[in-house]
């Protein structure tokens, strides 16, 4: 090799593995990526991050298998990803055989998405929103908590919540959200982390939460075609087999 030669590599995809019940990175090393029947080579970069280098940027279906979690099928479409840093957050459902969890499942025709927030466990509350730069001032956050790149729900009592995505965190009490708030809010309204569920063929769905004891009331947000609805569910005391979305 001649002196001064430069070897250039291109990062074609970054996949972040996230436990949907905790919002934390999945650090399990037993991970398998497949494209059809072909295994894909991914390079671990710590904290649940895996990168694909010089693999090309053609759309494809990826099957993701992680020990202790349900398999997930990811539709990789580059037109929906950032050109400079194409990345996907893979929210994985923990397997019932591995973790102490509670599952809400069923089927609803026309179901597009399902998620929830634990109303009894906010991470902080809202103090102020600046419409000009989409910055949110927080009240009583956990100063060690990294909110950047995560999804939250701004509660409107226990009847509904607005889904927000934290694009940037400047200080423990100042964040920037990706989109402007759509509705008026009340100062000190709680902000809770979003738990994502999974919607399958013909409206089948699964939503799992950690059985941590205590108050397990969750406000479930679900979308039927283009209409968003909410239902307050007590995962500890309600008969989940009788609940219909």
XYZ file of C-alpha atoms in Angstrom:
245
model
C 0.000 0.000 0.000
C 1.341 3.429 -0.953
C 1.995 5.952 1.781
C -0.945 8.234 2.292
C -3.528 5.837 0.795
C -7.024 6.334 2.239
C -9.545 3.550 2.731
C -13.100 4.878 2.737
C -16.077 2.989 4.135
C -19.718 4.004 4.050
C -22.157 3.403 6.874
C -25.283 2.118 5.137
C -27.487 1.462 8.162
C -27.525 1.901 11.932
C -29.966 -0.236 13.935
C -30.653 0.565 17.594
C -32.114 -2.259 19.682
C -34.560 -0.981 22.324
C -36.628 -2.887 24.892
C -40.075 -1.359 24.418
C -41.129 -2.091 28.027
C -38.209 -0.161 29.558
C -37.053 2.163 26.790
C -33.501 1.026 27.462
C -30.933 -0.254 24.993
C -30.742 -4.031 24.606
C -27.190 -5.146 25.325
C -27.737 -8.848 24.511
C -24.953 -10.064 22.195
C -26.853 -13.019 20.751
C -28.286 -11.067 17.799
C -29.016 -12.281 14.267
C -29.870 -10.160 11.230
C -31.215 -11.863 8.101
C -32.304 -10.826 4.644
C -34.487 -13.686 3.494
C -32.381 -16.761 4.275
C -29.102 -14.836 4.121
C -27.339 -13.809 7.321
C -26.169 -10.212 7.381
C -22.942 -9.028 8.930
C -23.454 -6.268 11.485
C -20.814 -4.646 13.655
C -21.693 -3.960 17.276
C -20.978 -0.453 18.532
C -22.116 -0.818 22.136
C -25.358 0.184 23.899
C -27.485 -1.881 21.528
C -26.152 -0.208 18.369
C -25.310 -2.242 15.264
C -23.958 -0.837 11.998
C -23.900 -2.165 8.450
C -20.948 -0.969 6.386
C -20.682 -1.030 2.573
C -23.746 -3.255 2.191
C -25.541 -1.018 -0.300
C -28.687 1.026 0.110
C -31.387 -0.986 -1.562
C -34.736 -1.416 0.209
C -35.252 -4.824 1.809
C -37.052 -6.764 4.547
C -34.876 -7.547 7.542
C -35.611 -10.234 10.121
C -34.147 -9.426 13.519
C -33.689 -12.157 16.147
C -32.450 -11.351 19.660
C -32.236 -13.853 22.514
C -35.015 -13.195 25.029
C -37.133 -11.152 22.623
C -39.741 -11.770 19.960
C -38.471 -11.799 16.373
C -39.158 -8.592 14.476
C -39.590 -7.948 10.754
C -38.290 -4.532 9.684
C -39.139 -2.944 6.347
C -36.009 -0.964 5.459
C -36.964 1.872 3.098
C -34.146 4.334 2.498
C -36.426 7.077 1.211
C -37.761 7.347 4.774
C -34.303 7.480 6.385
C -31.751 10.231 6.786
C -29.353 10.165 3.844
C -26.254 11.031 5.862
C -27.018 8.754 8.817
C -29.706 6.179 7.923
C -30.878 4.722 11.221
C -33.751 2.636 12.564
C -34.948 2.218 16.143
C -36.032 -1.411 16.568
C -38.472 -1.617 19.498
C -38.539 -5.260 20.589
C -41.120 -7.087 22.679
C -39.577 -9.155 25.490
C -40.504 -12.839 25.381
C -42.992 -14.002 28.016
C -40.749 -16.969 28.824
C -37.806 -14.721 29.691
C -39.195 -11.703 31.548
C -41.883 -10.984 34.145
C -44.343 -9.186 31.902
C -48.071 -8.793 31.276
C -49.542 -8.975 27.784
C -52.607 -7.324 26.302
C -53.456 -8.927 22.976
C -56.355 -9.235 20.593
C -57.581 -8.217 17.176
C -59.272 -5.077 15.867
C -60.169 -4.551 12.228
C -58.436 -1.504 10.779
C -55.918 -1.206 13.616
C -52.818 0.704 12.514
C -50.807 1.241 15.712
C -50.971 0.693 19.475
C -48.915 2.147 22.312
C -49.327 3.251 25.936
C -47.966 5.343 28.799
C -47.979 4.453 32.496
C -50.031 7.280 33.992
C -48.783 6.602 37.522
C -45.114 6.843 36.558
C -44.268 10.153 34.861
C -40.605 10.983 34.252
C -41.168 14.740 34.657
C -43.722 17.446 33.834
C -43.951 20.393 31.443
C -43.265 23.921 32.562
C -43.152 25.926 29.329
C -43.222 25.508 25.540
C -41.591 27.925 23.121
C -43.410 27.691 19.781
C -40.697 29.581 17.922
C -37.925 27.038 18.405
C -40.006 24.082 19.687
C -38.129 23.982 22.984
C -39.780 22.570 26.089
C -38.799 23.547 29.627
C -39.232 20.679 32.083
C -40.068 20.531 35.758
C -38.532 17.983 38.154
C -36.774 15.674 35.655
C -34.296 12.995 36.641
C -31.038 14.868 36.082
C -29.271 11.666 34.993
C -31.913 10.706 32.425
C -31.099 11.004 28.737
C -34.328 11.871 26.916
C -32.780 12.567 23.521
C -34.042 10.329 20.729
C -36.914 8.946 22.828
C -40.712 9.023 22.614
C -42.952 10.444 25.353
C -46.592 11.232 26.016
C -47.720 14.604 27.391
C -50.761 13.703 29.478
C -54.084 15.526 29.214
C -55.472 14.227 32.502
C -56.092 10.481 32.183
C -58.203 10.803 29.039
C -55.568 11.364 26.331
C -51.988 12.353 25.651
C -49.963 13.993 22.911
C -47.131 11.912 21.492
C -43.830 13.838 21.388
C -40.366 12.901 20.154
C -37.317 14.483 21.802
C -34.977 15.606 19.042
C -32.379 17.265 21.277
C -31.642 17.592 24.993
C -29.662 20.678 25.942
C -29.803 20.423 29.734
C -31.714 18.219 32.194
C -34.540 20.779 32.092
C -34.501 21.864 28.427
C -35.349 19.743 25.382
C -36.360 20.318 21.761
C -39.233 18.312 20.291
C -39.378 17.296 16.641
C -42.852 18.696 15.954
C -44.786 21.608 17.487
C -47.306 20.733 20.169
C -50.723 20.419 18.559
C -52.845 21.177 21.613
C -52.872 23.561 24.552
C -51.364 22.112 27.713
C -51.605 22.727 31.429
C -48.428 23.675 33.305
C -47.178 20.708 35.369
C -48.922 18.194 33.090
C -47.040 14.873 33.466
C -44.760 13.511 30.756
C -44.523 9.702 30.542
C -42.400 7.360 28.450
C -44.158 5.621 25.573
C -44.367 1.808 25.470
C -44.830 0.598 21.897
C -46.988 -2.364 21.005
C -46.946 -4.396 17.826
C -49.653 -4.690 15.163
C -49.712 -7.737 12.896
C -51.795 -8.973 9.980
C -55.560 -8.370 10.008
C -55.415 -6.101 13.043
C -53.863 -8.554 15.513
C -51.888 -6.790 18.234
C -49.696 -7.308 21.303
C -48.821 -4.761 23.982
C -46.540 -5.794 26.834
C -45.613 -4.074 30.097
C -43.307 -4.983 32.963
C -45.001 -6.566 35.975
C -43.275 -4.245 38.438
C -46.027 -4.339 41.044
C -47.734 -1.235 42.389
C -49.968 0.892 40.186
C -50.027 -0.561 36.658
C -52.585 1.756 35.077
C -51.699 2.515 31.470
C -53.398 4.877 29.051
C -53.472 2.952 25.778
C -53.392 4.975 22.559
C -54.527 3.153 19.438
C -55.250 4.180 15.877
C -58.119 2.801 13.807
C -57.407 3.881 10.211
C -56.975 7.650 10.632
C -58.771 7.998 13.984
C -56.868 7.996 17.302
C -58.577 6.620 20.414
C -57.620 6.113 24.071
C -58.512 3.581 26.765
C -57.364 3.528 30.404
C -56.429 -0.046 31.373
C -55.317 -1.428 34.735
C -52.887 -4.200 33.842
C -52.886 -5.398 37.456
C -56.603 -5.581 38.250
C -58.524 -5.627 34.955
C -59.413 -8.866 33.187
C -57.317 -8.298 30.062
C -59.010 -11.154 28.216
C -62.255 -9.136 28.272
C -60.819 -5.858 27.044
C -61.600 -4.767 23.484
C -59.959 -1.898 21.641
